Amino acid sequence: MTKEEFEKHILDTAKKAFNEDFEVKPVLVGVANGKMGVTPIPDAVMNNKEMLGKILSELRTVMEQMAFVSEAWMVKLGGKSKKEVEQAKKIAPSKNPNKVEVVMVTFYFGKECYFKYAEIVRPEKGEPTLKEWEGKAEGEQVKGRLAEPPADWN
């Protein structure tokens, strides 16, 4: 499966799962030796971001392709002043008044890492929906504990 086919498959599947259940349970999708596997991420791991980062970091060294799918809170900072951006970084996204709920997919292809997200719209009446996928494009640098390769990875 090409990188493009893998990305499309993961994004389409995540959207379908959300449209069926109005939520996305965290999962890890990996391809090794040409075979795809999916495993749910337990709450205990999701609640320990350091452990989750280490697991993802190590697994990406043996996976040909990998995607981590979850719901998340994020804060869009485009157009904000440098001071506003620095202040926003001091507040957890879930506590920020400008937070946005998203379905997020982090893609790993060897040392390359990027993400896509779709904002969740939860109207007062009616069913939740997902907006179109946005996010970092292939080749853009992503930073953070879920994007870091192992320190000893050459």
Short mmCIF file of C-alpha atoms in Angstrom, two decimals:
data_model
loop_
_atom_site.label_atom_id
_atom_site.label_comp_id
_atom_site.label_asym_id
_atom_site.label_seq_id
_atom_site.Cartn_x
_atom_site.Cartn_y
_atom_site.Cartn_z
CA MET A 1 0.00 0.00 0.00
CA THR A 2 1.43 3.37 -0.94
CA LYS A 3 1.72 6.21 1.56
CA GLU A 4 -1.13 8.04 -0.15
CA GLU A 5 -3.35 4.94 -0.12
CA PHE A 6 -2.57 4.31 3.55
CA GLU A 7 -3.38 7.92 4.49
CA LYS A 8 -6.65 7.89 2.53
CA HIS A 9 -7.66 4.53 4.04
CA ILE A 10 -7.01 5.75 7.60
CA LEU A 11 -8.78 9.11 7.13
CA ASP A 12 -11.80 7.48 5.44
CA THR A 13 -12.03 4.81 8.15
CA ALA A 14 -11.73 7.34 10.99
CA LYS A 15 -14.47 9.50 9.45
CA LYS A 16 -16.72 6.45 8.95
CA ALA A 17 -16.17 5.35 12.58
CA PHE A 18 -17.04 8.85 13.83
CA ASN A 19 -20.16 9.06 11.65
CA GLU A 20 -21.38 5.71 13.03
CA ASP A 21 -20.70 6.27 16.75
CA PHE A 22 -20.10 10.07 17.02
CA GLU A 23 -16.77 9.34 18.67
CA VAL A 24 -13.45 7.75 17.80
CA LYS A 25 -11.80 5.35 20.19
CA PRO A 26 -8.01 5.68 20.22
CA VAL A 27 -6.30 3.10 18.04
CA LEU A 28 -2.92 2.39 16.55
CA VAL A 29 -2.82 1.13 12.97
CA GLY A 30 0.44 -0.34 11.78
CA VAL A 31 1.84 -2.08 8.74
CA ALA A 32 4.76 -4.47 9.20
CA ASN A 33 5.94 -7.10 6.72
CA GLY A 34 3.19 -5.93 4.38
CA LYS A 35 0.38 -6.78 6.83
CA MET A 36 -1.89 -4.25 8.51
CA GLY A 37 -2.95 -4.56 12.13
CA VAL A 38 -5.13 -2.44 14.41
CA THR A 39 -4.96 -2.31 18.18
CA PRO A 40 -7.01 -0.23 20.61
CA ILE A 41 -5.11 2.00 23.02
CA PRO A 42 -6.25 1.39 26.63
CA ASP A 43 -7.32 4.34 28.79
CA ALA A 44 -4.39 3.71 31.16
CA VAL A 45 -1.97 4.38 28.30
CA MET A 46 -3.97 7.33 26.93
CA ASN A 47 -3.91 8.90 30.40
CA ASN A 48 -0.11 8.58 30.59
CA LYS A 49 1.17 10.74 27.71
CA GLU A 50 4.81 9.98 28.52
CA MET A 51 4.17 6.22 28.24
CA LEU A 52 2.15 6.72 25.06
CA GLY A 53 4.97 8.76 23.52
CA LYS A 54 7.53 6.05 24.34
CA ILE A 55 5.34 3.30 22.88
CA LEU A 56 4.76 5.22 19.64
CA SER A 57 8.44 6.15 19.44
CA GLU A 58 9.58 2.54 19.70
CA LEU A 59 6.92 1.03 17.45
CA ARG A 60 7.68 3.38 14.59
CA THR A 61 11.17 1.88 14.34
CA VAL A 62 9.68 -1.48 13.24
CA MET A 63 6.58 -0.37 11.34
CA GLU A 64 6.64 0.39 7.63
CA GLN A 65 3.61 2.67 8.07
CA MET A 66 1.81 3.67 11.24
CA ALA A 67 -1.08 5.91 12.28
CA PHE A 68 -2.29 6.93 15.73
CA VAL A 69 -5.98 7.90 15.71
CA SER A 70 -7.71 9.66 18.62
CA GLU A 71 -9.94 12.50 19.66
CA ALA A 72 -8.17 15.54 21.07
CA TRP A 73 -8.51 19.15 22.11
CA MET A 74 -6.48 21.71 20.23
CA VAL A 75 -6.22 25.48 20.08
CA LYS A 76 -5.89 27.19 16.70
CA LEU A 77 -3.37 30.00 17.07
CA GLY A 78 -3.22 31.35 13.52
CA GLY A 79 -3.37 35.14 13.42
CA LYS A 80 -2.58 35.51 17.12
CA SER A 81 0.19 37.76 18.40
CA LYS A 82 3.42 36.20 19.69
CA LYS A 83 2.37 37.12 23.25
CA GLU A 84 -1.05 35.45 22.81
CA VAL A 85 0.62 32.33 21.42
CA GLU A 86 3.03 32.13 24.38
CA GLN A 87 0.16 32.59 26.87
CA ALA A 88 -1.93 29.92 25.12
CA LYS A 89 0.96 27.43 25.37
CA LYS A 90 0.82 27.72 29.17
CA ILE A 91 -2.77 26.45 29.28
CA ALA A 92 -3.73 22.84 28.56
CA PRO A 93 -5.81 22.77 25.36
CA SER A 94 -8.74 21.17 27.22
CA LYS A 95 -8.81 24.17 29.60
CA ASN A 96 -8.34 26.88 26.97
CA PRO A 97 -11.52 28.88 26.26
CA ASN A 98 -10.63 28.82 22.53
CA LYS A 99 -10.36 25.03 22.36
CA VAL A 100 -11.59 22.97 19.44
CA GLU A 101 -12.51 19.27 19.65
CA VAL A 102 -11.00 17.24 16.82
CA VAL A 103 -10.39 13.78 15.50
CA MET A 104 -6.62 13.68 15.03
CA VAL A 105 -4.51 11.25 13.03
CA THR A 106 -0.74 11.26 13.41
CA PHE A 107 1.03 9.48 10.55
CA TYR A 108 4.46 7.86 10.86
CA PHE A 109 6.48 6.72 7.86
CA GLY A 110 9.95 5.87 9.15
CA LYS A 111 11.41 9.09 10.55
CA GLU A 112 8.76 11.20 8.85
CA CYS A 113 5.81 12.30 10.98
CA TYR A 114 2.85 14.55 10.22
CA PHE A 115 -0.77 14.88 11.26
CA LYS A 116 -4.24 15.61 9.95
CA TYR A 117 -7.26 16.66 11.97
CA ALA A 118 -10.96 17.24 11.43
CA GLU A 119 -12.89 19.53 13.73
CA ILE A 120 -15.90 18.00 15.49
CA VAL A 121 -19.05 20.11 15.32
CA ARG A 122 -21.51 19.25 18.11
CA PRO A 123 -24.70 21.26 17.57
CA GLU A 124 -27.22 21.72 20.38
CA LYS A 125 -29.73 19.82 18.26
CA GLY A 126 -28.91 17.12 15.76
CA GLU A 127 -26.01 14.79 15.24
CA PRO A 128 -22.33 15.73 15.48
CA THR A 129 -20.39 16.04 12.25
CA LEU A 130 -16.78 16.28 11.15
CA LYS A 131 -15.44 19.16 9.09
CA GLU A 132 -12.94 18.47 6.30
CA TRP A 133 -9.46 17.15 7.13
CA GLU A 134 -6.77 19.80 7.68
CA GLY A 135 -3.31 19.73 9.15
CA LYS A 136 0.38 19.48 8.60
CA ALA A 137 1.36 18.29 5.19
CA GLU A 138 3.83 15.59 4.37
CA GLY A 139 7.34 16.90 4.82
CA GLU A 140 6.43 19.58 7.40
CA GLN A 141 8.20 19.29 10.75
CA VAL A 142 5.99 18.12 13.62
CA LYS A 143 7.20 18.46 17.21
CA GLY A 144 5.94 17.01 20.47
CA ARG A 145 6.18 13.89 22.56
CA LEU A 146 4.02 11.87 20.15
CA ALA A 147 6.23 12.81 17.19
CA GLU A 148 9.69 12.19 18.62
CA PRO A 149 11.74 9.27 17.27
CA PRO A 150 13.88 7.29 19.73
CA ALA A 151 17.04 9.18 20.74
CA ASP A 152 19.30 6.39 19.50
CA TRP A 153 17.57 5.97 16.14
CA ASN A 154 20.01 6.59 13.32
#
